[in-house]
Tab-separated table of C-alpha atoms and ligand atoms in Angstrom:
chain	number	residue	atom	x	y	z
C	150	MET	CA	-32.291	2.838	0.460
C	151	ALA	CA	-28.517	2.819	-0.123
C	152	ALA	CA	-26.782	-0.407	-1.065
C	153	LEU	CA	-23.309	-1.846	-1.145
C	154	VAL	CA	-22.959	-4.615	-3.722
C	155	LEU	CA	-20.023	-6.977	-3.397
C	156	PHE	CA	-19.376	-8.616	-6.740
C	157	GLY	CA	-17.309	-11.673	-5.938
C	158	GLY	CA	-19.023	-11.547	-2.542
C	159	GLY	CA	-18.107	-15.153	-1.739
C	160	GLY	CA	-14.464	-14.861	-2.797
C	161	ASP	CA	-11.235	-14.571	-0.887
C	162	LEU	CA	-10.996	-10.777	-0.721
C	163	ALA	CA	-14.606	-10.387	0.360
C	164	MET	CA	-14.386	-13.037	3.069
C	165	ARG	CA	-10.918	-12.161	4.334
C	166	MET	CA	-11.069	-8.386	4.225
C	167	LEU	CA	-14.306	-6.740	3.120
C	168	LEU	CA	-16.893	-8.494	5.265
C	169	PRO	CA	-14.759	-8.437	8.430
C	170	SER	CA	-14.241	-4.701	7.781
C	171	LEU	CA	-17.982	-4.203	7.455
C	172	TYR	CA	-18.509	-6.085	10.694
C	173	PHE	CA	-16.071	-3.785	12.517
C	174	LEU	CA	-17.746	-0.708	11.055
C	175	GLU	CA	-21.071	-2.076	12.224
C	176	ARG	CA	-19.741	-2.732	15.676
C	177	ASP	CA	-18.431	0.803	15.918
C	178	GLY	CA	-21.769	2.228	14.809
C	179	LEU	CA	-20.347	3.647	11.597
C	180	MET	CA	-22.698	2.067	9.073
C	181	ALA	CA	-25.329	4.269	7.455
C	182	GLU	CA	-28.858	3.614	8.564
C	183	GLY	CA	-30.803	1.404	6.209
C	184	LEU	CA	-27.746	0.380	4.197
C	185	LYS	CA	-28.146	-3.023	2.519
C	186	ILE	CA	-25.161	-5.222	1.717
C	187	ILE	CA	-25.675	-7.577	-1.176
C	188	GLY	CA	-23.244	-10.354	-2.005
C	189	ALA	CA	-23.389	-11.064	-5.732
C	190	ALA	CA	-21.532	-14.015	-7.188
C	191	ARG	CA	-21.959	-16.904	-9.547
C	192	SER	CA	-22.623	-19.685	-7.096
C	193	GLU	CA	-26.252	-20.681	-6.676
C	194	GLU	CA	-26.913	-20.367	-2.977
C	195	THR	CA	-29.542	-18.871	-0.729
C	196	ALA	CA	-29.139	-15.720	1.311
C	197	GLU	CA	-29.161	-17.898	4.481
C	198	GLU	CA	-26.310	-20.036	3.192
C	199	TYR	CA	-24.364	-16.934	2.255
C	200	VAL	CA	-24.928	-15.299	5.642
C	201	ALA	CA	-23.736	-18.478	7.372
C	202	LYS	CA	-20.528	-18.377	5.314
C	203	VAL	CA	-20.015	-14.725	6.160
C	204	ARG	CA	-20.386	-15.475	9.838
C	205	GLU	CA	-17.825	-18.262	9.584
C	206	ALA	CA	-15.383	-15.772	8.107
C	207	VAL	CA	-16.142	-12.875	10.408
C	208	GLN	CA	-16.561	-14.396	13.852
C	209	PRO	CA	-13.084	-15.918	14.307
C	210	ARG	CA	-11.489	-12.713	13.092
C	211	ALA	CA	-13.558	-10.625	15.470
C	212	GLU	CA	-12.871	-13.021	18.341
C	213	ALA	CA	-9.158	-12.891	17.670
C	214	ALA	CA	-9.380	-9.112	18.041
C	215	ASP	CA	-11.435	-9.565	21.187
C	216	ALA	CA	-14.229	-7.735	19.422
C	217	TRP	CA	-17.013	-10.245	18.858
C	218	ASP	CA	-20.337	-8.681	19.684
C	219	ALA	CA	-23.433	-10.769	18.967
C	220	GLU	CA	-25.654	-7.715	18.766
C	221	ALA	CA	-23.468	-6.032	16.190
C	222	TRP	CA	-23.494	-9.258	14.218
C	223	SER	CA	-27.302	-9.374	14.250
C	224	ARG	CA	-27.403	-5.827	12.923
C	225	LEU	CA	-24.993	-6.758	10.142
C	226	GLU	CA	-26.869	-9.964	9.425
C	227	ALA	CA	-30.081	-7.979	8.958
C	228	ARG	CA	-28.416	-5.955	6.214
C	229	LEU	CA	-26.983	-8.930	4.339
C	230	ASP	CA	-28.517	-10.434	1.257
C	231	TYR	CA	-27.305	-12.562	-1.607
C	232	LEU	CA	-28.054	-12.879	-5.275
C	233	ALA	CA	-26.593	-15.384	-7.738
C	234	VAL	CA	-25.600	-13.425	-10.852
C	235	ASP	CA	-23.458	-13.571	-13.923
C	236	ALA	CA	-22.073	-10.072	-13.596
C	237	THR	CA	-20.941	-9.966	-17.208
C	238	ASP	CA	-24.523	-10.344	-18.438
C	239	ALA	CA	-26.899	-7.361	-18.257
C	240	GLU	CA	-29.999	-9.587	-18.198
C	241	SER	CA	-28.663	-11.458	-15.204
C	242	LEU	CA	-28.049	-8.136	-13.399
C	243	LYS	CA	-31.635	-6.949	-13.737
C	244	PRO	CA	-32.924	-8.653	-10.557
C	245	LEU	CA	-30.029	-6.973	-8.740
C	246	LYS	CA	-31.076	-3.599	-10.108
C	247	ALA	CA	-34.634	-4.336	-8.978
C	248	LYS	CA	-33.342	-5.182	-5.495
C	249	VAL	CA	-31.290	-2.008	-5.057
C	250	GLY	CA	-33.961	0.236	-6.560
C	251	ASP	CA	-33.134	3.878	-7.194
C	252	GLY	CA	-31.075	4.603	-4.092
C	253	GLU	CA	-27.316	5.156	-3.981
C	254	VAL	CA	-25.362	2.075	-5.002
C	255	THR	CA	-21.694	1.405	-4.366
C	256	SER	CA	-20.478	-1.657	-6.254
C	257	PHE	CA	-17.210	-3.265	-5.239
C	258	LEU	CA	-15.593	-5.460	-7.888
C	259	ALA	CA	-13.826	-8.139	-5.861
C	260	VAL	CA	-13.411	-10.336	-8.926
C	261	SER	CA	-10.670	-11.044	-11.433
C	262	PRO	CA	-9.705	-7.775	-13.188
C	263	SER	CA	-9.875	-9.645	-16.493
C	264	LEU	CA	-13.665	-9.381	-16.072
C	265	TYR	CA	-13.819	-5.663	-15.259
C	266	ALA	CA	-14.453	-4.445	-18.811
C	267	ARG	CA	-17.304	-6.849	-19.420
C	268	ILE	CA	-18.857	-6.288	-16.006
C	269	VAL	CA	-18.978	-2.490	-16.268
C	270	LYS	CA	-20.590	-2.769	-19.692
C	271	ALA	CA	-23.273	-5.060	-18.310
C	272	MET	CA	-23.728	-2.791	-15.277
C	273	LYS	CA	-24.338	0.181	-17.509
C	274	ALA	CA	-26.897	-1.715	-19.575
C	275	ALA	CA	-28.653	-2.879	-16.404
C	276	GLY	CA	-28.919	0.667	-14.965
C	277	LEU	CA	-26.242	0.163	-12.305
C	278	ALA	CA	-24.010	2.971	-13.553
C	279	GLU	CA	-26.418	5.878	-13.123
C	280	ARG	CA	-25.278	9.138	-11.519
C	281	ASN	CA	-26.080	7.833	-8.025
C	282	CYS	CA	-23.850	4.781	-8.532
C	283	ARG	CA	-20.191	4.319	-7.681
C	284	ILE	CA	-17.741	1.618	-8.546
C	285	VAL	CA	-14.773	0.423	-6.506
C	286	LEU	CA	-11.984	-1.354	-8.371
C	287	GLU	CA	-9.479	-3.576	-6.637
C	288	LYS	CA	-5.940	-3.793	-7.989
C	289	PRO	CA	-4.342	-4.946	-10.212
C	290	VAL	CA	-5.964	-2.951	-12.997
C	291	GLY	CA	-3.889	-4.042	-15.954
C	292	ARG	CA	-0.472	-5.568	-16.309
C	293	ASP	CA	1.094	-2.574	-18.020
C	294	LEU	CA	0.053	0.825	-19.297
C	295	ALA	CA	-1.648	-0.508	-22.429
C	296	SER	CA	-3.765	-3.103	-20.618
C	297	PHE	CA	-4.565	-0.602	-17.847
C	298	LEU	CA	-5.855	1.878	-20.403
C	299	GLU	CA	-7.897	-0.781	-22.151
C	300	ILE	CA	-9.720	-1.709	-18.947
C	301	ASP	CA	-9.964	1.853	-17.723
C	302	ASP	CA	-11.391	3.076	-21.034
C	303	ALA	CA	-14.172	0.507	-20.657
C	304	VAL	CA	-14.788	1.801	-17.117
C	305	ALA	CA	-14.857	5.380	-18.411
C	306	GLU	CA	-17.505	4.411	-20.979
C	307	ALA	CA	-19.826	3.466	-18.141
C	308	PHE	CA	-18.807	5.733	-15.221
C	309	ARG	CA	-17.572	9.293	-14.852
C	310	GLU	CA	-14.220	9.653	-13.109
C	311	ASP	CA	-15.821	10.981	-9.907
C	312	GLN	CA	-17.818	7.745	-9.671
C	313	VAL	CA	-14.702	5.538	-9.882
C	314	PHE	CA	-12.783	4.499	-6.752
C	315	ARG	CA	-9.492	2.705	-7.523
C	316	ILE	CA	-8.293	1.051	-4.335
C	317	ASP	CA	-4.774	0.996	-3.077
C	318	HIS	CA	-5.248	-0.519	0.343
C	319	TYR	CA	-2.021	1.062	1.609
C	320	LEU	CA	-3.776	4.425	1.538
C	321	GLY	CA	-6.261	3.068	4.071
C	322	LYS	CA	-3.531	2.311	6.612
C	323	GLU	CA	-3.656	4.549	9.633
C	324	THR	CA	0.006	5.576	9.618
C	325	VAL	CA	-0.136	6.528	5.966
C	326	GLN	CA	-2.802	9.061	6.804
C	327	ASN	CA	-0.783	10.050	9.816
C	328	LEU	CA	2.027	10.953	7.474
C	329	ILE	CA	-0.256	13.575	5.926
C	330	ALA	CA	-1.111	14.859	9.407
C	331	LEU	CA	2.563	14.962	10.379
C	332	ARG	CA	3.649	16.819	7.274
C	333	PHE	CA	0.841	19.306	6.979
C	334	GLY	CA	-0.486	19.611	10.524
C	335	ASN	CA	2.855	20.792	11.899
C	336	VAL	CA	5.145	23.614	11.071
C	337	VAL	CA	8.340	22.016	12.330
C	338	PHE	CA	8.882	19.376	9.656
C	339	GLU	CA	8.109	21.226	6.454
C	340	PRO	CA	11.183	23.517	6.511
C	341	LEU	CA	13.346	20.379	6.779
C	342	TRP	CA	11.527	18.482	4.062
C	343	ASN	CA	13.820	19.174	1.127
C	344	ASN	CA	17.224	18.599	-0.396
C	345	LEU	CA	18.954	21.052	1.938
C	346	ILE	CA	18.310	18.906	5.000
C	347	VAL	CA	17.229	15.458	3.808
C	348	ASP	CA	20.013	13.172	2.640
C	349	HIS	CA	17.839	10.391	1.268
C	350	VAL	CA	14.596	8.493	1.796
C	351	GLN	CA	14.121	4.730	2.181
C	352	ILE	CA	10.880	2.859	1.684
C	353	THR	CA	10.923	-0.788	2.739
C	354	VAL	CA	8.079	-3.279	2.450
C	355	GLY	CA	9.359	-6.638	3.677
C	356	GLU	CA	7.148	-9.713	3.839
C	357	THR	CA	8.161	-13.030	5.371
C	358	VAL	CA	5.629	-15.078	3.405
C	359	GLY	CA	6.523	-16.658	0.096
C	360	VAL	CA	4.388	-16.541	-3.041
C	361	GLY	CA	3.036	-20.073	-2.514
C	362	ASP	CA	-0.215	-20.866	-4.307
C	363	ARG	CA	-0.517	-17.358	-5.704
C	364	TRP	CA	2.123	-18.017	-8.342
C	365	PRO	CA	-0.275	-18.141	-11.340
C	366	TYR	CA	-1.066	-14.475	-10.639
C	367	TYR	CA	2.313	-13.504	-9.285
C	368	ASP	CA	4.367	-14.957	-12.088
C	369	GLU	CA	2.870	-12.457	-14.513
C	370	TYR	CA	3.514	-9.523	-12.206
C	371	GLY	CA	6.571	-9.916	-10.014
C	372	ALA	CA	7.447	-7.556	-7.181
C	373	LEU	CA	7.759	-4.538	-9.485
C	374	LYS	CA	4.162	-4.654	-10.684
C	375	ASP	CA	2.602	-6.312	-7.640
C	376	MET	CA	3.950	-3.892	-5.027
C	377	LEU	CA	6.086	-1.105	-6.385
C	378	GLN	CA	3.773	0.180	-9.128
C	379	ASN	CA	1.042	0.833	-6.600
C	380	HIS	CA	1.707	0.691	-2.851
C	381	MET	CA	5.301	1.897	-2.864
C	382	LEU	CA	4.855	4.662	-5.409
C	383	GLN	CA	1.850	5.872	-3.431
C	384	LEU	CA	3.999	6.078	-0.292
C	385	LEU	CA	6.695	7.868	-2.249
C	386	CYS	CA	4.124	10.393	-3.511
C	387	LEU	CA	2.861	11.170	-0.024
C	388	VAL	CA	6.385	11.780	1.237
C	389	ALA	CA	7.456	13.844	-1.747
C	390	MET	CA	4.386	15.829	-2.776
C	391	GLU	CA	4.036	19.581	-2.332
C	392	PRO	CA	1.513	20.770	0.259
C	393	PRO	CA	-1.935	20.587	-1.339
C	394	SER	CA	-4.175	23.616	-0.833
C	395	ASP	CA	-6.745	21.501	0.999
C	396	LEU	CA	-7.709	17.862	1.521
C	397	ASP	CA	-10.093	17.722	-1.417
C	398	PRO	CA	-9.575	14.649	-3.553
C	399	ASP	CA	-8.353	16.597	-6.549
C	400	SER	CA	-6.072	18.905	-4.600
C	401	VAL	CA	-4.234	15.937	-3.083
C	402	ARG	CA	-4.154	13.895	-6.238
C	403	ASN	CA	-2.943	16.815	-8.366
C	404	GLU	CA	0.119	16.992	-6.140
C	405	LYS	CA	0.725	13.242	-6.215
C	406	VAL	CA	0.580	13.073	-9.966
C	407	LYS	CA	3.167	15.871	-10.240
C	408	VAL	CA	5.590	13.715	-8.251
C	409	LEU	CA	4.999	10.758	-10.542
C	410	ARG	CA	5.636	12.983	-13.554
C	411	SER	CA	8.927	14.117	-12.037
C	412	LEU	CA	10.306	10.618	-11.556
C	413	ARG	CA	13.457	10.255	-13.598
C	414	ARG	CA	13.134	7.636	-16.287
C	415	ILE	CA	15.265	4.540	-15.790
C	416	THR	CA	17.067	3.630	-19.005
C	417	PRO	CA	18.671	0.293	-19.968
C	418	GLU	CA	22.076	1.982	-19.519
C	419	GLU	CA	21.178	2.998	-15.963
C	420	ALA	CA	19.222	-0.101	-14.964
C	421	GLU	CA	22.169	-2.096	-13.652
C	422	ARG	CA	23.292	0.769	-11.409
C	423	VAL	CA	19.939	1.763	-9.964
C	424	THR	CA	17.863	-1.425	-9.820
C	425	VAL	CA	18.149	-4.917	-8.345
C	426	ARG	CA	16.003	-7.945	-9.117
C	427	GLY	CA	16.033	-10.970	-6.850
C	428	GLN	CA	14.335	-14.330	-6.435
C	429	TYR	CA	14.309	-16.450	-3.295
C	430	VAL	CA	15.809	-19.912	-3.407
C	431	ALA	CA	14.998	-22.859	-1.153
C	432	GLY	CA	16.287	-22.611	2.378
C	433	GLU	CA	15.240	-22.536	5.981
C	434	VAL	CA	13.063	-20.168	7.953
C	435	ASP	CA	12.841	-20.643	11.728
C	436	GLY	CA	14.525	-24.010	11.368
C	437	LYS	CA	11.944	-25.263	8.866
C	438	PRO	CA	12.702	-25.937	5.210
C	439	VAL	CA	10.946	-23.667	2.698
C	440	LYS	CA	10.698	-24.003	-1.043
C	441	GLY	CA	12.337	-21.705	-3.542
C	442	TYR	CA	10.124	-19.708	-5.906
C	443	ASP	CA	11.020	-21.923	-8.868
C	444	GLU	CA	9.869	-24.992	-6.952
C	445	GLU	CA	6.588	-23.338	-6.000
C	446	ARG	CA	6.150	-22.317	-9.602
C	447	GLY	CA	6.995	-25.830	-10.808
C	448	GLU	CA	9.487	-24.666	-13.428
C	449	PRO	CA	12.275	-22.111	-13.713
C	450	SER	CA	11.045	-18.560	-13.966
C	451	ASP	CA	12.747	-15.191	-14.096
C	452	THR	CA	9.997	-13.401	-12.179
C	453	GLU	CA	11.432	-11.208	-9.421
C	454	THR	CA	10.216	-11.789	-5.868
C	455	PHE	CA	12.401	-8.911	-4.686
C	456	VAL	CA	13.048	-5.531	-6.188
C	457	ALA	CA	15.131	-2.588	-5.072
C	458	ILE	CA	15.220	0.680	-6.975
C	459	ARG	CA	16.866	4.020	-6.557
C	460	ALA	CA	14.382	6.596	-7.803
C	461	ASP	CA	15.259	10.223	-8.415
C	462	ILE	CA	12.691	12.966	-8.415
C	463	ASP	CA	13.680	15.712	-10.780
C	464	ASN	CA	12.249	18.825	-9.193
C	465	TRP	CA	13.528	21.701	-7.054
C	466	ARG	CA	12.618	20.187	-3.711
C	467	TRP	CA	14.198	16.796	-4.248
C	468	ALA	CA	17.063	17.312	-6.691
C	469	GLY	CA	19.960	15.156	-5.490
C	470	VAL	CA	17.930	13.246	-2.863
C	471	PRO	CA	17.652	9.573	-3.808
C	472	PHE	CA	14.540	7.618	-2.838
C	473	PHE	CA	15.526	3.998	-2.261
C	474	MET	CA	12.686	1.481	-2.394
C	475	ARG	CA	12.872	-2.241	-1.675
C	476	THR	CA	10.256	-4.914	-1.337
C	477	GLY	CA	10.333	-8.688	-1.335
C	478	LYS	CA	8.809	-11.950	-0.263
C	479	ARG	CA	10.559	-14.263	2.235
C	480	MET	CA	12.427	-11.396	3.813
C	481	ALA	CA	13.929	-11.431	7.264
C	482	GLU	CA	10.965	-9.559	8.772
C	483	LYS	CA	7.476	-8.397	7.994
C	484	ARG	CA	8.269	-4.728	8.156
C	485	THR	CA	6.944	-1.720	6.303
C	486	GLU	CA	8.588	1.591	6.970
C	487	ILE	CA	9.574	4.898	5.494
C	488	VAL	CA	12.841	6.384	6.671
C	489	ILE	CA	13.648	10.042	6.189
C	490	GLN	CA	17.383	10.246	6.675
C	491	PHE	CA	18.574	13.752	7.473
C	492	LYS	CA	22.031	15.079	6.658
C	493	ALA	CA	24.927	15.165	9.069
C	494	VAL	CA	25.504	18.204	11.277
C	495	PRO	CA	27.706	20.582	9.265
C	496	HIS	CA	30.481	20.377	11.856
C	497	SER	CA	30.713	18.236	14.963
C	498	ILE	CA	31.863	20.104	18.074
C	499	PHE	CA	32.085	16.764	19.884
C	500	GLY	CA	34.926	15.361	17.869
C	501	HIS	CA	34.786	11.681	17.015
C	502	GLY	CA	35.122	8.368	18.798
C	503	GLU	CA	35.056	8.098	22.592
C	504	ARG	CA	32.488	10.847	23.134
C	505	GLY	CA	30.035	8.949	21.004
C	506	GLN	CA	29.636	9.451	17.328
C	507	VAL	CA	27.060	12.039	16.336
C	508	GLN	CA	24.469	10.014	14.448
C	509	ASP	CA	22.500	11.753	11.765
C	510	ASN	CA	18.850	12.377	12.631
C	511	ARG	CA	16.337	10.006	11.208
C	512	LEU	CA	12.561	10.079	11.100
C	513	ILE	CA	11.069	6.587	10.891
C	514	ILE	CA	7.479	6.100	9.872
C	515	GLU	CA	6.571	2.502	10.706
C	516	LEU	CA	3.461	1.051	9.138
C	517	GLN	CA	3.891	-2.625	10.049
C	518	PRO	CA	4.108	-4.576	12.284
C	519	ASP	CA	3.958	-1.599	14.645
C	520	GLU	CA	2.403	1.718	13.816
C	521	ASP	CA	4.645	4.464	15.002
C	522	ILE	CA	6.469	7.574	13.952
C	523	SER	CA	9.752	8.169	15.694
C	524	LEU	CA	12.556	10.651	15.462
C	525	SER	CA	16.087	9.766	16.413
C	526	VAL	CA	17.972	12.622	18.029
C	527	MET	CA	21.263	12.940	19.891
C	528	ASN	CA	21.187	13.405	23.614
C	529	LYS	CA	23.728	13.853	26.392
C	530	LYS	CA	24.583	10.669	28.254
C	531	PRO	CA	23.564	11.318	31.872
C	532	GLY	CA	26.480	11.576	34.266
C	533	LEU	CA	29.158	13.833	35.621
C	534	GLU	CA	32.010	13.037	33.243
C	535	GLN	CA	33.955	16.136	32.477
C	536	ARG	CA	33.897	15.490	28.784
C	537	MET	CA	30.347	15.409	27.520
C	538	LYS	CA	29.296	12.110	25.983
C	539	LEU	CA	26.468	11.627	23.542
C	540	GLN	CA	23.903	8.935	22.955
C	541	PRO	CA	21.182	8.552	20.353
C	542	ILE	CA	17.592	8.355	21.605
C	543	LYS	CA	14.396	7.625	19.783
C	544	MET	CA	11.433	9.910	20.400
C	545	SER	CA	8.181	8.198	19.617
C	546	LEU	CA	5.394	10.412	18.386
C	547	SER	CA	2.807	7.775	19.269
C	548	TRP	CA	3.020	8.618	22.916
C	549	GLY	CA	0.533	11.131	23.797
C	550	VAL	CA	-3.157	11.291	23.243
C	551	ASP	CA	-4.030	8.264	25.349
C	552	GLY	CA	-0.938	8.334	27.487
C	553	LYS	CA	2.006	6.027	27.191
C	554	ASP	CA	0.455	3.144	29.108
C	555	ALA	CA	-3.013	3.126	27.590
C	556	PRO	CA	-3.598	0.106	25.360
C	557	PRO	CA	-3.285	1.079	21.702
C	558	PRO	CA	-6.613	1.347	19.847
C	559	ARG	CA	-7.597	-1.709	17.805
C	560	ARG	CA	-5.687	-1.832	14.594
C	561	ARG	CA	-8.188	-1.285	11.851
C	562	ILE	CA	-8.242	-3.202	8.601
C	563	ALA	CA	-7.245	-0.725	5.860
C	564	TYR	CA	-10.474	-1.543	4.020
C	565	GLU	CA	-12.603	-0.176	6.862
C	566	ARG	CA	-11.554	3.378	6.097
C	567	LEU	CA	-11.712	2.837	2.341
C	568	LEU	CA	-15.161	1.220	2.296
C	569	LEU	CA	-16.507	4.027	4.416
C	570	ASP	CA	-14.979	6.697	2.193
C	571	ALA	CA	-16.207	5.044	-1.011
C	572	MET	CA	-19.743	4.814	0.358
C	573	ASN	CA	-19.531	8.485	1.348
C	574	GLY	CA	-18.203	9.431	-2.075
C	575	ASP	CA	-14.862	10.743	-0.764
C	576	SER	CA	-12.106	9.774	-3.195
C	577	THR	CA	-9.141	11.477	-1.491
C	578	LEU	CA	-7.608	8.109	-0.552
C	579	PHE	CA	-8.243	6.529	-3.950
C	580	VAL	CA	-6.110	6.574	-7.054
C	581	ARG	CA	-7.135	8.831	-9.928
C	582	ARG	CA	-6.836	7.625	-13.497
C	583	ASP	CA	-3.906	9.877	-14.380
C	584	GLU	CA	-1.977	8.735	-11.291
C	585	ALA	CA	-2.350	5.073	-12.173
C	586	GLU	CA	-1.463	5.876	-15.759
C	587	GLN	CA	1.695	7.755	-14.813
C	588	ALA	CA	2.764	5.030	-12.365
C	589	TRP	CA	2.362	2.410	-15.085
C	590	ARG	CA	4.309	4.534	-17.552
C	591	TRP	CA	7.305	4.742	-15.220
C	592	VAL	CA	7.120	1.080	-14.229
C	593	ASP	CA	6.826	-0.003	-17.866
C	594	GLU	CA	10.051	1.847	-18.564
C	595	VAL	CA	11.759	0.014	-15.722
C	596	ALA	CA	10.534	-3.319	-17.097
C	597	GLU	CA	11.703	-2.341	-20.594
C	598	ALA	CA	15.077	-1.295	-19.216
C	599	TRP	CA	15.421	-4.739	-17.621
C	600	THR	CA	14.650	-6.439	-20.898
C	601	GLY	CA	16.875	-4.037	-22.838
C	602	ALA	CA	19.841	-4.566	-20.518
C	603	ASP	CA	19.049	-8.254	-20.005
C	604	ILE	CA	18.948	-7.935	-16.227
C	605	LYS	CA	18.226	-11.285	-14.619
C	606	THR	CA	17.092	-12.071	-11.108
C	607	GLU	CA	19.777	-12.777	-8.520
C	608	ASP	CA	19.208	-15.546	-5.985
C	609	TYR	CA	18.695	-14.684	-2.338
C	610	GLN	CA	18.261	-16.760	0.781
C	611	PRO	CA	14.871	-16.858	2.470
C	612	GLY	CA	15.030	-14.928	5.717
C	613	SER	CA	17.477	-12.389	4.304
C	614	TRP	CA	16.987	-8.842	3.022
C	615	GLY	CA	17.458	-9.801	-0.609
C	616	PRO	CA	20.548	-10.203	-2.776
C	617	GLU	CA	23.815	-8.550	-1.852
C	618	SER	CA	23.396	-6.084	-4.715
C	619	ALA	CA	20.553	-4.509	-2.764
C	620	ASP	CA	23.050	-3.483	-0.081
C	621	LEU	CA	25.491	-2.332	-2.722
C	622	LEU	CA	22.816	-0.089	-4.189
C	623	LEU	CA	23.172	2.042	-1.075
C	624	SER	CA	26.726	1.320	0.071
C	625	ARG	CA	28.056	2.478	-3.311
C	626	THR	CA	26.735	5.892	-2.365
C	627	GLY	CA	28.054	5.694	1.220
C	628	ARG	CA	24.654	4.838	2.734
C	629	GLN	CA	23.008	1.855	4.425
C	630	TRP	CA	19.521	0.400	4.757
C	631	ASN	CA	17.952	1.010	8.123
C	632	THR	CA	18.114	-1.985	10.425
C	633	ARG	CA	15.790	-2.684	13.338
C	634	ASN	CA	18.271	-1.740	16.008
C	635	ASP	CA	19.542	1.499	14.563
O	2128	BG6	C1	-1.015	-6.920	-2.095
O	2128	BG6	C2	-0.057	-7.760	-2.900
O	2128	BG6	O1	-1.440	-5.822	-2.854
O	2128	BG6	O2	-0.369	-6.460	-0.923
O	2128	BG6	C3	0.464	-8.914	-2.074
O	2128	BG6	O3	-0.715	-8.264	-4.050
O	2128	BG6	C4	1.029	-8.426	-0.759
O	2128	BG6	O4	1.458	-9.655	-2.791
O	2128	BG6	C5	0.047	-7.484	-0.047
O	2128	BG6	O5	1.282	-9.550	0.054
O	2128	BG6	C6	0.701	-6.853	1.162
O	2128	BG6	O6	-0.253	-6.141	1.908
O	2128	BG6	P1	-0.020	-5.830	3.447
O	2128	BG6	O7	-1.154	-4.918	3.805
O	2128	BG6	O8	-0.044	-7.138	4.172
O	2128	BG6	O9	1.319	-5.159	3.540
């Protein structure tokens, strides 16, 4: 019998993401036969009580997606079990070991990372780290390189690297995988994918929500460590990496880690020019007043809720092509996108002005709220004018397979893909130790540069795209952030 153990099985991540994902996998017939799912947490409750809580979390979510199926639920229910444990204590884990027996076990740690080191030690002592066991670690692992290594060393004492699955849920998003398909499943893009044709790359992750009640966690991290160290650097790696020889986990991750190693270090002298830190103040969103971060926090804090960075990749392919990244809370829109901005035509035969400006081509990979990949190209304005006029059009690459009018397939939760892969032992979409290490090293240097140069957060209005300096970061170089209507 194979088992999936959810440590922290009654917590927020499990109820909001993991169990709904498992329900959807069940509904789509993707769960392995005989698989047991065991919630393991501290609270003393019966399996029936636990199952009732799971249903409360899953049903509304499934209904909202118009995907509630009572039969699928019964199948999931039959797999569910619960055990009250103190995961940091090997003795307390023994009944769990007895329950899962000698089959394959995938354990998901959906608990505070401060407990990881103690939990893996107890798991090893209880026989839950044998060769047929895997462990899935949710971010954040560590707060900097040193604390990451401390936790990860403890993990390495109990598990071999090929048993460890470090989650970055962005890698489970459909469009992120589509980016790999686009780059390496086509011949037309690769010859353009370099510093001869690409002017720059933008990666934007905008969120409209504020930090709210999450401040005790967030205040220690800020946007740099909460979002950029992981999600955004992963996106950057997928855009910038060399073609791997195949899709094997190590082939892909070898290429990603090379990108991280090529990131130019940001020094205190450079920090002011290439980075921006911001924090939202109180204001209004949709006509309603919203608190500033300091008010949510309850006292003044210099934690950034917005960060923008110009990163340079020092290798042959990308020399001279800046990668601009920005992410923040309380932004104007919830929007995640990667923009590949191509260079201008070498010479315009259309002149300038009345015939329509030739706009430089742009490939936009949208992850949220819509999933789409589109290419902007110039086209002739229809008509019989003697002098040809141009207009930009956007070609969407999402048309196709199902036809333009077919309803889009249900948007999967990123964890669906990742849970499935972890249970199948495929770590391609998970972060290897050296990747996480290298990402922390670079981010630590940014944080040190901020301290060294005494760079403070700048205020920004909720509902904006961050402080003005974020625009200057690009406009100084003659460029602009992509806006919705471009
Ligand atoms: C998490 C961060 O990793 O990602 C959160 O800790 C952030 O602060 C979230 O809100 C964003 O995820 P998504 O999938 O909604 O873009």
